[in-house]
Amino acid sequence: MNMVLREPNAEMLRRKAAELRGRVVLMSHQAQSAHLASSLSCCDVLAAAYWHALRIEPSKPNDPTRDRFILSKGHAAMAIYTTLAFRGFFPVEKLDTYNQDGGQLAEHPPANLLPGIEAATGSLGHGLPIGCGIALSGRINKAQPYRVYALLSDGECNEGSVWEAAMFAAAQKLENLCVIVDYNKWQATARSNETLQLAPLREKWESFGWDAIEIDGHDVGLLAKLLSNIPNGSGKPVAIVAHTVKGKGVSFMEDDNNWHYRAPTAAEVEAAHKELGLI
Amino acid sequence: MRNAFADELTKLGMDDPRVVMLSGDIGNKLFDKFRAAQPDRFFNCGVAEANMTGLAAGLAMNGLRPFTYTITPFVTTRCLEQIRTDVCYHDVPVTIVAVGAGLAYAGLGPTHHACEDIAFLRALPNMKVICPGDQWEVRAAIRAVAKQDKPAYIRMGKKGEPTIHKGPLVDFEIGKAITISEGDEICLLSTGNMLAEAVEAAKMLGDAGRSTRVVSFHTVKPLDEACLEEALARFKLVVTIEEHSLIGGFGSAVAEWAIDNGQDTRKLMRVGTPDAFFKRSGEQEYAREQLGLTGHQIAHRIMERLA
């Protein structure tokens, strides 16, 4: 596959990630919605993907040659909605309808309703098998040199279907498939590694036949480079184990798992926006 | 039925480049011809049915027509959430094909029995539930699902079932029952691999002077409402016959429809398996005898009901 690797504009990507975070915090407050901290931990991945790596055209959301991004950790819906809106898939005003009666933006991404949402998620462990199918269909259909990305949470890696898919992808050498694990060390109610033993996570992916790399999941420049470099020439699917901080970007939310369920007050939104450099 | 499925799917794969076969590490040699003809469209997905089902959804999202296949409980109940969420919610054309419906694998024990799958699958929005009665209905069902753009479930027996139809079914339609033989007094509505038992029951009832119609009701969802309406209007007794629990299966579907549509439910009689696991060893014929599901026993129960 011919690849044009552009040098990422890390400063621009950092700014985008901060803007995403700001809007997500506001949405959580307006809708009194959970999963804020999980949404904040993956904003750098989303910025790197949507403003650098993904070959997508928001005006043509169903273009068969587009790269696919599946938010397998569907509870971070606020983050993907904000990303898609800011990237031009639908009007930004639509974000105000999040979790409102009659809207299209439920607390988990819906099927067949919103441009840019490749798969409905929310039940964990589904995004990677679907991603395998889309990646494999590119080979069967031929001449569709797109890439498929699946963003997983570390808690999601509890699900057996993740590892079923991991073994399938390796056996089939799905080199156009990339997993990013948002490794924020928490799941809904406890530390992820203490719930089910996840460590050593990079080695797990490697032992399943993947190329795996462990990075700082808030280094947008590095994320952008890695996500652009799929396939990487090894003939294997690629797993990026991205070490992140749950609640990243807002000091009083960082690594505090109460923000898995809590929604911020208006004063907390203002404090967060100040920290993010938005006001 | 399974040989007919493999044969027909191989032919379909030649005609339709969208057809992809996914097997859950089953069917030793069964798919050799398909694999030889379409090496790029056959995948042994291993003993990993959740991934196989999600994978199929992903393939279907991108324009392909995947068929997933393994023994009934594993291709249905094991991965029910993937069928519900990945296939039905996205409303993509994945066909779930199950081998060994009901008590077909009686000898393998309750882990391999499948008497609840119709209940599970017919509750899913967008899903069509097809239970072919013989090998010709299997072949026709495969062709019919390929022409539509929706999720489907095809529930087969295993091998060696009696062939009821004389040849290919050119008029087969999903949701349209097939009359096998005519009668005036009793109407037997059989779904799936009980068709031969229904034919046997009708013969015995006929010998006893009870004129009996036999219908192969191969689609449980959507129901052939016209057929049901006519049967309940015309016959003294309408009997649903299935190798599936009386809870939630074909008979339940007919009874629900009858109640919702103001039909005379006193004319209905349901034959199926009880709310219990069948724990004895023994093959399908033995299990049917123990549960009162042979043609002879069904005819006897109907005579008692009419006495």
CSV table of C-alpha atoms in Angstrom, one decimal, chain B residues 121-233:
chain,number,residue,atom,x,y,z
B,121,LEU,CA,-33.9,-16.0,18.1
B,122,ARG,CA,-37.5,-15.1,17.2
B,123,ALA,CA,-37.4,-12.5,20.0
B,124,LEU,CA,-34.7,-10.6,18.2
B,125,PRO,CA,-35.9,-7.6,16.1
B,126,ASN,CA,-35.1,-7.9,12.3
B,127,MET,CA,-34.4,-11.7,12.6
B,128,LYS,CA,-36.2,-14.2,10.3
B,129,VAL,CA,-36.4,-17.7,11.7
B,130,ILE,CA,-36.5,-20.5,9.1
B,131,CYS,CA,-36.8,-24.2,10.1
B,132,PRO,CA,-36.7,-26.3,6.9
B,133,GLY,CA,-38.5,-29.6,6.9
B,134,ASP,CA,-36.3,-31.5,4.5
B,135,GLN,CA,-33.3,-31.2,2.3
B,136,TRP,CA,-35.2,-29.4,-0.5
B,137,GLU,CA,-36.4,-26.8,1.9
B,138,VAL,CA,-32.9,-26.3,3.1
B,139,ARG,CA,-31.7,-25.7,-0.4
B,140,ALA,CA,-34.6,-23.3,-1.1
B,141,ALA,CA,-34.0,-21.5,2.1
B,142,ILE,CA,-30.4,-20.8,1.3
B,143,ARG,CA,-31.3,-19.4,-2.0
B,144,ALA,CA,-34.1,-17.3,-0.5
B,145,VAL,CA,-32.0,-15.7,2.2
B,146,ALA,CA,-29.3,-14.8,-0.4
B,147,LYS,CA,-31.9,-12.7,-2.2
B,148,GLN,CA,-32.8,-10.6,0.8
B,149,ASP,CA,-30.8,-8.1,2.7
B,150,LYS,CA,-31.6,-9.0,6.3
B,151,PRO,CA,-30.5,-11.2,9.1
B,152,ALA,CA,-31.7,-14.8,9.0
B,153,TYR,CA,-31.6,-17.9,11.1
B,154,ILE,CA,-31.8,-21.3,9.4
B,155,ARG,CA,-32.3,-24.2,11.8
B,156,MET,CA,-31.5,-27.6,10.3
B,157,GLY,CA,-31.6,-31.2,11.5
B,158,LYS,CA,-28.4,-33.1,10.8
B,159,LYS,CA,-28.2,-35.9,8.2
B,160,GLY,CA,-30.4,-38.6,6.9
B,161,GLU,CA,-33.8,-37.0,7.4
B,162,PRO,CA,-36.5,-38.3,5.2
B,163,THR,CA,-37.0,-36.3,2.0
B,164,ILE,CA,-40.6,-35.2,1.8
B,165,HIS,CA,-40.7,-33.0,-1.3
B,166,LYS,CA,-40.2,-34.6,-4.7
B,167,GLY,CA,-37.7,-32.1,-6.0
B,168,PRO,CA,-36.5,-28.5,-6.0
B,169,LEU,CA,-39.0,-26.0,-4.7
B,170,VAL,CA,-39.3,-23.2,-7.2
B,171,ASP,CA,-42.0,-21.3,-5.4
B,172,PHE,CA,-40.3,-21.3,-1.9
B,173,GLU,CA,-40.9,-18.0,-0.1
B,174,ILE,CA,-39.7,-17.0,3.4
B,175,GLY,CA,-42.9,-16.7,5.4
B,176,LYS,CA,-45.1,-18.7,3.1
B,177,ALA,CA,-46.0,-22.2,4.4
B,178,ILE,CA,-46.2,-25.2,2.0
B,179,THR,CA,-49.1,-27.6,2.0
B,180,ILE,CA,-47.8,-31.1,1.8
B,181,SER,CA,-51.1,-33.0,1.6
B,182,GLU,CA,-54.8,-32.0,1.8
B,183,GLY,CA,-57.4,-32.8,4.3
B,184,ASP,CA,-60.7,-31.5,5.9
B,185,GLU,CA,-60.8,-32.1,9.6
B,186,ILE,CA,-57.4,-31.7,11.2
B,187,CYS,CA,-54.5,-29.5,10.2
B,188,LEU,CA,-51.0,-30.4,11.2
B,189,LEU,CA,-48.6,-27.4,11.1
B,190,SER,CA,-45.1,-28.9,11.3
B,191,THR,CA,-41.9,-26.8,11.6
B,192,GLY,CA,-38.4,-28.0,11.0
B,193,ASN,CA,-37.3,-31.6,11.3
B,194,MET,CA,-40.6,-32.9,12.6
B,195,LEU,CA,-42.1,-32.9,9.1
B,196,ALA,CA,-41.7,-36.6,8.5
B,197,GLU,CA,-43.3,-37.3,11.9
B,198,ALA,CA,-46.2,-35.1,10.9
B,199,VAL,CA,-46.6,-36.9,7.6
B,200,GLU,CA,-46.6,-40.2,9.5
B,201,ALA,CA,-49.2,-38.9,12.0
B,202,ALA,CA,-51.4,-37.7,9.2
B,203,LYS,CA,-51.3,-41.1,7.5
B,204,MET,CA,-52.4,-42.8,10.8
B,205,LEU,CA,-55.1,-40.3,11.3
B,206,GLY,CA,-56.3,-40.8,7.7
B,207,ASP,CA,-56.4,-44.5,8.3
B,208,ALA,CA,-58.6,-43.9,11.3
B,209,GLY,CA,-61.0,-41.9,9.2
B,210,ARG,CA,-59.7,-38.4,10.2
B,211,SER,CA,-59.0,-36.4,7.1
B,212,THR,CA,-55.8,-34.5,7.8
B,213,ARG,CA,-53.9,-31.7,6.1
B,214,VAL,CA,-50.1,-31.5,6.6
B,215,VAL,CA,-48.4,-28.1,6.2
B,216,SER,CA,-44.7,-27.5,6.3
B,217,PHE,CA,-44.5,-24.3,8.3
B,218,HIS,CA,-40.9,-23.7,7.5
B,219,THR,CA,-40.8,-20.1,8.6
B,220,VAL,CA,-41.6,-19.3,12.3
B,221,LYS,CA,-40.9,-15.6,11.9
B,222,PRO,CA,-42.5,-14.0,10.0
B,223,LEU,CA,-45.6,-16.2,10.4
B,224,ASP,CA,-47.7,-17.1,7.4
B,225,GLU,CA,-50.8,-15.4,8.8
B,226,ALA,CA,-53.0,-16.1,5.8
B,227,CYS,CA,-52.3,-19.8,6.3
B,228,LEU,CA,-53.1,-19.7,10.0
B,229,GLU,CA,-56.3,-17.7,9.5
B,230,GLU,CA,-57.6,-20.1,6.9
B,231,ALA,CA,-56.6,-23.2,9.0
B,232,LEU,CA,-58.3,-21.9,12.1
B,233,ALA,CA,-61.4,-20.9,10.2
